[in-house]
Coordinates of C-alpha atoms in Angstrom, one line a residue:
M1 CA -0.2 -0.3 -0.2
S2 CA 1.7 3.5 -0.8
T3 CA 1.8 6.2 1.8
S4 CA 0.9 9.5 1.5
P5 CA 3.3 11.9 0.0
T6 CA 3.0 14.2 3.2
S7 CA 4.0 11.3 5.4
S8 CA 6.6 10.3 3.5
A9 CA 8.1 13.7 3.0
S10 CA 8.4 13.9 7.0
T11 CA 10.3 10.7 7.5
I12 CA 13.2 11.4 4.7
K13 CA 16.3 12.4 5.7
K14 CA 18.5 15.3 4.1
E15 CA 21.0 13.4 2.2
T16 CA 24.9 14.6 1.1
K17 CA 24.7 15.1 -2.6
P18 CA 25.9 12.3 -4.7
S19 CA 28.9 12.7 -6.9
V20 CA 28.2 12.2 -10.8
E21 CA 30.2 10.2 -13.3
K22 CA 30.9 12.1 -16.1
V23 CA 29.7 10.2 -19.3
E24 CA 30.4 10.8 -22.6
V25 CA 27.5 11.1 -24.8
K26 CA 27.7 10.1 -28.4
T27 CA 25.5 11.7 -30.7
P28 CA 23.3 9.4 -32.6
E29 CA 23.7 9.0 -36.3
K30 CA 21.0 10.2 -38.4
I31 CA 18.3 7.7 -38.7
T32 CA 17.0 7.1 -42.3
P33 CA 13.5 6.5 -42.1
V34 CA 12.4 3.2 -44.1
K35 CA 11.0 3.6 -47.1
K36 CA 7.6 1.9 -47.6
A37 CA 7.1 -0.1 -50.7
P38 CA 4.5 1.0 -52.7
V39 CA 1.4 -1.3 -53.0
A40 CA 1.6 -3.0 -55.7
I41 CA -1.6 -2.5 -58.4
D42 CA -2.5 -5.9 -59.6
D43 CA -6.0 -4.6 -61.4
L44 CA -5.9 -2.2 -64.5
W45 CA -9.2 -1.2 -63.6
I46 CA -7.9 0.0 -60.1
R47 CA -4.8 1.9 -61.5
I48 CA -7.8 3.7 -63.7
Q49 CA -9.8 4.5 -60.8
S50 CA -6.6 6.4 -59.3
G51 CA -6.8 8.5 -62.1
L52 CA -10.3 9.8 -63.1
A53 CA -10.2 13.5 -62.7
M54 CA -13.8 14.6 -64.0
D55 CA -17.0 15.7 -62.4
L56 CA -18.3 12.3 -61.8
D57 CA -20.6 13.6 -58.6
Q58 CA -23.0 15.5 -61.1
N59 CA -26.3 14.0 -62.0
N60 CA -28.9 14.8 -64.6
P61 CA -31.4 12.8 -66.6
R62 CA -29.0 12.1 -69.4
I63 CA -26.3 10.6 -67.6
Q64 CA -28.9 8.6 -65.2
A65 CA -30.5 7.2 -68.5
E66 CA -26.8 5.9 -69.5
L67 CA -26.4 4.6 -65.9
D68 CA -29.7 2.7 -66.3
W69 CA -28.6 1.2 -69.9
Y70 CA -25.5 -0.2 -68.1
K71 CA -27.2 -1.6 -65.2
R72 CA -29.3 -3.4 -67.6
H73 CA -26.6 -4.6 -69.9
K74 CA -24.1 -5.7 -66.9
S75 CA -22.5 -8.5 -69.2
Y76 CA -21.7 -5.8 -71.4
F77 CA -18.7 -5.1 -69.1
S78 CA -17.2 -8.8 -69.1
Q79 CA -17.3 -8.6 -73.0
I80 CA -15.6 -5.1 -72.6
S81 CA -12.8 -6.3 -70.4
R82 CA -12.3 -9.5 -72.5
R83 CA -11.9 -7.0 -75.7
S84 CA -9.9 -4.3 -74.1
E85 CA -7.5 -6.0 -72.3
P86 CA -4.9 -6.6 -75.4
Y87 CA -5.0 -2.4 -75.8
L88 CA -5.9 -1.1 -72.5
Y89 CA -2.8 -1.0 -70.5
F90 CA -0.7 0.7 -73.3
I91 CA -3.5 3.4 -73.7
V92 CA -3.6 4.1 -70.0
K93 CA -0.1 4.5 -69.7
E94 CA -0.1 7.0 -72.6
A95 CA -2.6 8.9 -70.8
E96 CA -1.0 9.1 -67.8
A97 CA 2.0 10.3 -69.5
R98 CA 0.1 13.3 -71.1
N99 CA -1.1 14.0 -67.3
V100 CA -4.8 13.8 -68.8
P101 CA -7.9 12.5 -66.9
L102 CA -8.1 8.8 -67.3
E103 CA -11.6 9.3 -68.4
L104 CA -10.2 9.5 -71.6
A105 CA -8.9 5.9 -71.7
L106 CA -12.4 4.9 -71.2
M107 CA -13.5 6.6 -74.8
P108 CA -13.0 3.5 -76.9
I109 CA -15.8 2.0 -75.1
V110 CA -18.1 4.3 -76.1
E111 CA -16.3 4.9 -79.6
S112 CA -16.0 1.3 -80.9
S113 CA -16.6 -1.1 -77.8
F114 CA -12.8 -1.7 -78.3
D115 CA -13.2 -3.2 -81.8
P116 CA -10.5 -2.4 -83.6
F117 CA -12.1 -3.4 -86.7
A118 CA -15.1 -1.1 -86.1
Y119 CA -16.1 0.9 -89.3
S120 CA -19.3 3.2 -88.9
H121 CA -21.3 4.3 -91.8
A122 CA -20.2 7.7 -91.9
G123 CA -16.7 6.3 -92.6
A124 CA -15.0 6.5 -89.1
S125 CA -12.7 3.4 -88.4
G126 CA -10.7 2.0 -85.6
L127 CA -10.5 2.0 -81.6
W128 CA -11.0 5.7 -81.8
Q129 CA -13.2 6.2 -84.8
F130 CA -11.0 8.7 -86.6
M131 CA -12.9 10.0 -89.8
P132 CA -10.2 9.9 -92.6
E133 CA -9.5 13.7 -93.1
T134 CA -8.9 13.8 -89.2
G135 CA -6.7 10.9 -89.3
E136 CA -4.4 12.5 -92.1
H137 CA -4.3 15.4 -90.3
Y138 CA -3.1 13.8 -87.4
G139 CA -0.4 11.6 -89.6
L140 CA -2.2 8.3 -89.9
D141 CA -1.8 7.3 -93.3
Q142 CA -4.6 5.4 -95.4
N143 CA -3.8 3.4 -98.2
W144 CA -4.3 0.2 -99.9
W145 CA -1.8 -1.8 -97.7
Y146 CA -2.5 0.1 -94.5
D147 CA -4.9 2.3 -92.3
G148 CA -3.4 4.0 -89.3
R149 CA -6.5 4.9 -87.8
R150 CA -7.2 1.1 -87.2
D151 CA -3.0 0.8 -85.6
V152 CA -3.5 0.9 -81.6
V153 CA 0.0 2.4 -81.2
H154 CA -0.5 5.4 -83.6
S155 CA -4.2 6.1 -83.3
T156 CA -4.1 6.2 -79.3
R157 CA -1.4 8.8 -79.6
A158 CA -2.8 10.8 -82.3
A159 CA -6.6 10.5 -80.3
L160 CA -4.7 11.7 -77.2
D161 CA -3.0 14.6 -79.3
Y162 CA -6.3 15.7 -80.5
M163 CA -8.0 15.7 -77.3
Q164 CA -5.2 17.8 -75.9
S165 CA -5.6 20.1 -78.7
L166 CA -9.2 20.5 -78.1
Y167 CA -8.9 21.0 -74.5
N168 CA -6.4 23.8 -75.2
M169 CA -9.1 25.1 -77.3
F170 CA -12.1 25.0 -74.9
D171 CA -10.3 24.8 -71.6
D172 CA -13.1 22.0 -70.8
W173 CA -12.9 18.3 -71.1
E174 CA -16.7 17.7 -71.4
L175 CA -16.5 20.6 -74.4
A176 CA -13.0 18.9 -75.7
L177 CA -15.0 15.4 -75.8
A178 CA -18.1 16.7 -77.7
A179 CA -15.7 18.6 -80.2
F180 CA -14.2 14.9 -80.6
N181 CA -17.1 13.4 -81.5
S182 CA -18.8 16.0 -83.8
G183 CA -15.9 18.4 -84.5
P184 CA -14.8 21.5 -82.9
G185 CA -16.4 24.0 -85.4
R186 CA -19.8 22.8 -84.3
V187 CA -19.2 23.0 -80.9
Q188 CA -17.7 26.3 -81.4
R189 CA -20.9 27.6 -83.3
A190 CA -23.0 26.2 -80.1
V191 CA -21.1 28.2 -77.6
R192 CA -21.1 31.3 -79.6
K193 CA -25.1 31.2 -80.0
N194 CA -25.3 30.2 -76.4
K195 CA -23.4 33.3 -75.6
K196 CA -25.1 35.7 -77.6
L197 CA -28.3 34.6 -75.8
G198 CA -26.7 34.9 -72.4
K199 CA -27.1 31.3 -71.6
S200 CA -24.7 29.0 -70.1
T201 CA -21.7 27.8 -72.2
R202 CA -21.5 24.3 -70.5
F203 CA -22.0 21.2 -72.2
W204 CA -25.4 20.5 -70.8
A205 CA -26.7 23.8 -72.0
L206 CA -25.6 23.6 -75.6
D207 CA -27.8 22.8 -78.9
L208 CA -25.5 19.8 -80.1
P209 CA -26.7 16.7 -82.4
S210 CA -28.2 14.1 -80.4
E211 CA -25.4 11.6 -80.6
T212 CA -23.1 14.2 -79.4
T213 CA -25.9 15.1 -76.3
A214 CA -25.3 11.5 -75.5
Y215 CA -21.7 10.9 -76.1
V216 CA -20.6 12.7 -72.9
P217 CA -23.2 11.4 -70.5
K218 CA -22.3 7.8 -71.6
L219 CA -18.3 8.9 -70.5
I220 CA -19.7 10.4 -67.5
A221 CA -21.6 7.2 -66.5
L222 CA -18.8 4.9 -67.5
G223 CA -16.6 6.8 -65.0
K224 CA -19.2 6.6 -62.4
V225 CA -19.5 2.7 -63.0
V226 CA -15.4 2.4 -63.0
R227 CA -15.2 4.4 -60.0
N228 CA -17.4 2.2 -57.9
P229 CA -18.5 -0.8 -59.8
A230 CA -20.4 -2.7 -56.8
K231 CA -22.6 0.7 -56.1
H232 CA -23.8 0.1 -59.5
G233 CA -24.1 -3.7 -59.2
V234 CA -21.4 -4.0 -61.9
K235 CA -18.5 -6.3 -61.7
L236 CA -15.6 -5.7 -63.9
D237 CA -13.3 -8.5 -64.8
Q238 CA -9.8 -8.2 -63.8
I239 CA -7.2 -6.8 -66.3
P240 CA -3.6 -7.6 -65.5
N241 CA -1.8 -4.3 -64.6
K242 CA 1.0 -5.1 -67.2
P243 CA 1.9 -4.5 -70.9
Y244 CA 0.2 -7.0 -72.9
F245 CA 2.4 -6.1 -75.9
A246 CA 5.8 -5.0 -77.4
K247 CA 6.6 -3.2 -80.7
V248 CA 9.1 -5.2 -82.9
H249 CA 10.9 -3.5 -86.1
T250 CA 10.7 -5.6 -89.0
S251 CA 13.1 -3.8 -91.3
G252 CA 11.1 -4.3 -94.3
Q253 CA 8.3 -6.0 -95.5
L254 CA 7.3 -9.1 -93.9
D255 CA 4.5 -11.8 -94.7
M256 CA 2.0 -12.0 -91.8
A257 CA 2.3 -16.0 -92.1
K258 CA 5.8 -16.0 -92.0
A259 CA 5.4 -13.6 -88.7
S260 CA 3.0 -16.0 -87.4
K261 CA 5.7 -18.7 -87.7
L262 CA 8.6 -16.9 -86.6
S263 CA 6.9 -15.3 -83.6
G264 CA 4.8 -18.2 -82.6
V265 CA 1.9 -16.2 -82.3
E266 CA -1.5 -17.4 -84.0
L267 CA -2.2 -15.1 -87.3
E268 CA -5.3 -14.0 -86.1
E269 CA -4.1 -12.7 -83.0
L270 CA -1.4 -11.2 -85.1
Y271 CA -3.9 -9.2 -86.9
R272 CA -6.2 -8.6 -83.9
L273 CA -2.8 -6.8 -82.5
N274 CA -2.1 -5.2 -85.7
P275 CA -5.5 -4.2 -87.1
G276 CA -4.2 -1.2 -89.4
L277 CA -2.8 -4.1 -91.9
N278 CA -5.3 -4.6 -94.5
R279 CA -3.1 -7.1 -96.8
W280 CA -1.1 -10.7 -96.4
S281 CA 2.1 -8.7 -95.2
T282 CA 3.0 -5.5 -93.7
P283 CA 3.3 -2.3 -96.3
P284 CA 6.2 -2.5 -98.5
E285 CA 7.0 1.1 -97.6
G286 CA 6.2 0.9 -94.0
P287 CA 5.5 1.2 -91.2
H288 CA 8.2 -1.6 -90.9
H289 CA 7.1 -3.0 -87.1
L290 CA 4.7 -5.5 -85.7
V291 CA 3.0 -5.6 -82.4
V292 CA 3.1 -9.0 -80.7
P293 CA 2.6 -10.3 -77.3
V294 CA 5.4 -9.5 -74.9
T295 CA 6.1 -12.6 -73.9
H296 CA 7.1 -13.6 -77.6
A297 CA 8.7 -10.4 -78.5
E298 CA 12.4 -11.3 -77.8
H299 CA 11.9 -14.7 -79.5
F300 CA 10.4 -12.9 -82.6
R301 CA 13.5 -10.5 -83.0
T302 CA 15.9 -13.3 -82.6
Q303 CA 14.3 -15.3 -85.3
L304 CA 13.8 -12.0 -87.3
A305 CA 17.8 -11.3 -87.0
G306 CA 18.4 -14.6 -88.7
L307 CA 16.3 -14.3 -91.3
P308 CA 17.3 -13.4 -94.7
P309 CA 15.9 -10.7 -96.6
E310 CA 14.8 -13.0 -99.7
D311 CA 12.7 -15.1 -97.4
R312 CA 10.9 -12.2 -95.7
V313 CA 8.2 -12.6 -98.5
K314 CA 7.4 -15.4 -101.2
W315 CA 8.6 -14.4 -104.6
H316 CA 6.9 -15.1 -108.1
R317 CA 8.8 -14.8 -111.6
Y318 CA 7.3 -12.3 -113.9
T319 CA 8.1 -12.3 -117.4
V320 CA 6.8 -8.9 -118.8
K321 CA 4.4 -9.5 -122.0
S322 CA 3.5 -6.8 -124.4
G323 CA 1.7 -3.7 -123.1
D324 CA 3.2 -4.4 -119.7
T325 CA 4.2 -1.5 -117.5
L326 CA 5.4 -1.6 -113.8
G327 CA 2.0 0.1 -112.9
T328 CA -0.1 -2.7 -114.5
I329 CA 2.1 -5.3 -113.0
A330 CA 1.6 -3.9 -109.3
M331 CA -1.7 -3.5 -109.6
E332 CA -2.1 -7.2 -110.8
Y333 CA -0.2 -8.0 -107.9
R334 CA -1.3 -5.9 -105.3
T335 CA 2.0 -4.3 -104.6
S336 CA 3.6 -1.1 -105.7
V337 CA 6.2 0.2 -108.2
S338 CA 8.6 1.1 -105.9
V339 CA 8.6 -2.5 -104.2
I340 CA 9.3 -4.0 -107.9
T341 CA 12.0 -1.5 -108.8
E342 CA 13.9 -2.0 -105.4
A343 CA 13.4 -5.7 -105.6
N344 CA 14.6 -6.0 -108.9
K345 CA 17.4 -3.3 -108.7
L346 CA 15.8 -1.5 -111.6
N347 CA 17.3 2.2 -112.4
S348 CA 14.3 3.3 -114.0
T349 CA 10.6 2.3 -114.8
I350 CA 11.6 1.4 -118.2
I351 CA 11.0 -2.5 -118.9
R352 CA 11.0 -4.9 -122.2
I353 CA 9.3 -7.7 -123.1
G354 CA 10.5 -11.1 -122.2
Q355 CA 12.4 -9.4 -119.2
G356 CA 11.9 -11.3 -116.1
L357 CA 11.1 -9.8 -112.8
M358 CA 10.7 -10.9 -109.0
I359 CA 7.1 -10.0 -107.5
P360 CA 6.1 -10.3 -103.8
I361 CA 3.5 -12.7 -103.4
A362 CA 1.2 -14.3 -100.5
A363 CA 3.0 -17.5 -98.7
K364 CA -0.5 -18.8 -98.5
A365 CA -4.0 -19.0 -99.9
S366 CA -6.1 -15.5 -99.2
E367 CA -8.5 -17.6 -97.0
S368 CA -5.6 -18.2 -94.7
Y369 CA -5.4 -14.3 -94.2
T370 CA -8.8 -14.4 -92.0
L371 CA -8.6 -11.0 -91.1
S372 CA -7.3 -9.2 -93.7
A373 CA -9.4 -6.7 -95.4
S374 CA -10.3 -8.7 -97.9
Q375 CA -11.4 -11.7 -96.0
R376 CA -13.4 -9.3 -93.5
L377 CA -15.2 -8.0 -96.4
A378 CA -16.1 -11.8 -97.5
A379 CA -17.2 -12.4 -94.1
K380 CA -19.6 -9.5 -93.6
Q381 CA -21.0 -10.0 -97.5
N382 CA -21.7 -13.6 -96.6
R383 CA -23.4 -12.8 -93.0
S384 CA -27.3 -13.8 -93.8
V385 CA -30.0 -11.6 -92.9
N386 CA -33.3 -12.7 -91.7
G387 CA -36.0 -12.6 -94.4
R388 CA -33.9 -11.7 -97.2
Y389 CA -31.7 -13.6 -100.0
K390 CA -28.4 -12.7 -101.1
V391 CA -27.6 -10.8 -104.6
D392 CA -24.3 -10.3 -106.2
Y393 CA -23.8 -7.3 -107.9
L394 CA -20.9 -6.0 -110.1
V395 CA -20.6 -2.2 -110.4
K396 CA -21.3 -0.8 -113.7
S397 CA -20.6 2.9 -115.1
G398 CA -23.0 5.2 -113.8
D399 CA -23.8 3.4 -110.7
S400 CA -23.8 4.9 -106.7
F401 CA -25.1 3.6 -103.7
W402 CA -28.3 5.3 -104.3
T403 CA -29.1 3.8 -107.8
I404 CA -28.4 0.6 -106.4
A405 CA -30.3 0.7 -103.5
Q406 CA -33.6 2.1 -105.5
K407 CA -33.1 -0.7 -107.7
Y408 CA -33.7 -3.2 -105.1
N409 CA -35.8 -1.2 -102.8
V410 CA -33.0 -1.2 -100.2
G411 CA -31.6 1.4 -97.6
V412 CA -28.4 3.4 -98.8
N413 CA -26.9 2.8 -95.0
E414 CA -27.9 -0.8 -95.0
L415 CA -26.4 -1.5 -98.6
A416 CA -23.1 0.2 -97.3
R417 CA -23.1 -1.3 -94.2
W418 CA -23.5 -5.2 -96.0
N419 CA -20.5 -4.5 -97.8
N420 CA -18.1 -3.0 -94.7
M421 CA -18.4 0.4 -96.5
S422 CA -19.9 4.0 -96.0
P423 CA -22.2 5.6 -98.4
R424 CA -19.5 8.2 -98.9
D425 CA -17.2 5.7 -100.3
T426 CA -16.3 5.6 -104.1
L427 CA -17.8 2.9 -105.7
R428 CA -15.4 1.1 -108.6
I429 CA -16.7 -0.3 -112.0
N430 CA -16.4 -4.0 -111.6
Q431 CA -16.5 -3.8 -107.8
K432 CA -18.2 -6.8 -106.4
L433 CA -21.3 -6.2 -104.1
V434 CA -24.0 -7.8 -102.4
V435 CA -27.3 -6.9 -101.6
W436 CA -29.5 -8.7 -99.3
K437 CA -32.9 -8.3 -101.0
K438 CA -36.3 -8.8 -99.1
Q439 CA -38.5 -11.7 -100.2
A440 CA -41.6 -10.9 -102.5
S441 CA -44.4 -11.0 -99.9
Q442 CA -44.6 -12.4 -96.4
N443 CA -45.8 -15.8 -97.7
A444 CA -43.3 -16.2 -100.6
V445 CA -40.5 -19.1 -100.5
V446 CA -37.6 -18.1 -102.4
R447 CA -35.0 -20.6 -103.2
K448 CA -31.6 -20.8 -104.8
V449 CA -32.0 -22.6 -108.2
H450 CA -29.3 -23.7 -110.6
Y451 CA -30.7 -24.1 -114.3
K452 CA -29.0 -25.9 -116.9
V453 CA -29.6 -23.8 -120.3
R454 CA -31.6 -26.0 -123.0
S455 CA -31.4 -25.5 -127.0
G456 CA -33.6 -22.8 -127.7
D457 CA -33.3 -20.9 -124.5
S458 CA -32.8 -17.1 -124.5
L459 CA -32.4 -15.0 -121.2
A460 CA -36.1 -13.8 -121.9
K461 CA -37.4 -16.9 -122.0
I462 CA -35.8 -18.5 -118.7
A463 CA -37.1 -15.2 -117.1
S464 CA -40.4 -15.4 -118.2
K465 CA -40.5 -19.3 -117.3
F466 CA -39.4 -18.3 -113.7
N467 CA -41.1 -15.2 -113.1
V468 CA -38.3 -12.9 -113.0
N469 CA -36.5 -10.4 -115.2
V470 CA -33.6 -10.5 -117.3
D471 CA -31.6 -7.7 -115.2
Q472 CA -32.0 -9.9 -112.3
I473 CA -30.7 -12.7 -113.9
R474 CA -27.6 -10.9 -115.1
D475 CA -27.0 -9.5 -111.5
W476 CA -27.4 -12.7 -110.2
N477 CA -24.6 -14.2 -112.4
S478 CA -21.9 -11.8 -112.1
D479 CA -19.7 -13.9 -114.4
M480 CA -22.0 -13.5 -117.3
S481 CA -20.8 -11.7 -120.1
G482 CA -22.0 -10.5 -123.3
K483 CA -26.0 -11.4 -124.8
Y484 CA -25.5 -15.0 -125.7
I485 CA -25.9 -18.0 -123.4
H486 CA -25.1 -21.5 -124.7
P487 CA -26.9 -24.9 -124.1
G488 CA -25.1 -26.4 -120.7
Q489 CA -24.2 -23.4 -119.4
Q490 CA -25.4 -23.1 -115.6
V491 CA -27.4 -20.2 -114.7
T492 CA -28.0 -19.2 -110.8
L493 CA -31.7 -17.9 -110.0
F494 CA -33.6 -17.4 -106.9
V495 CA -37.0 -17.8 -107.6
N496 CA -40.4 -17.8 -105.3
V497 CA -41.4 -21.2 -105.2
T498 CA -44.8 -20.5 -103.6
R499 CA -45.6 -19.5 -107.3
S500 CA -46.9 -21.8 -110.1
F501 CA -44.8 -21.7 -113.2

């Protein structure tokens, strides 16, 4: 039990002052605090959450409408995670390097649903849906071999450059986004109009096209979902927070089938990582690089280093004929004059009859290059349309989308869509189009019939027999030339079998 301070003090005797031993005190060394290792972020979505910088707390009916759509289509986010995985890390890294809001990394969801081959009826293409003119302005080359608007690396850098320039113009990310969608001129006019009327010049108050008025709310709603998926009942499938691909320089033209073999990457995946490539090889005149999964990059570089230049593409020996020019030969073999000139060490474009030329050609059949432009087009044209039957049509002089659509009673936009084109695209004589024609009536049953021409037949007689017209027969048989048919010739017809003949 402790005593009280008062009683204790009275019993304490005064002691002599004790001697003090002098102790040398060393100055302690400066202690460096242990740095905590940064928390590793394994999921790219979490990394994006930390960089969201737009006003995601605002609410209005337009944003709510988009949020409601996302809540009703929760499986959409699984599709987006799967599609975006090869590209999203690179896009986020590029956006962070520019110190822009990471909502911009979500733009390809709104633009293309992360489909690198997306093509709109207006003519926009790629993840970022660049229009041809804007793409050219930002250095995205577009030619027979290559479309830079679909090149993931180049188009991403161009899109972020464009967004930064729009932000510098409007000093507002919402207006910059609206301008990306509908063009800066249209947004500037809407801002000037509201200023003149004394109205707000914020995006939400502007008179803009309906697509644009929905565009910004879609992105804001996406930002809200990504910031707090659980709140909106959405699950974001994890995307690894690490590079998916690496860029490998090819130092010249390279057949895609050869690239697949050297890299160990499936040909279809190579095209998905390099969607800017239109044909069977990298462009003869560049860009001379391929994007491959990072796990295959070093092996690919090693294999390329040991590849002789003459083995990069397959070669065909061509003998010059009367009337040939380097231009016509290049066109026939889908290459360029400069490639033939360089490959054959020619000092000029003059060639002579009997001269041998080496022409680069595809190593495999065209069907093997499944995601080349021609094969994507074939797949699109052969995709059946409910309640319709397909007609092959060869473009003639004077044709346009409008005249062909009128002839078959179909829409201009759907005609272009069936052929993976925009109504603004130019048609070429003898270009093959498909038309999905409506059946004659609700009860009609149309069947494809192969009719063998008999002695005495004419196109008019066959047309009358099957209740069709001569023009239709010619359209259905694009290889039919001249006015005459001959016994034994096979003619394709699309016949309503419910009619009596």
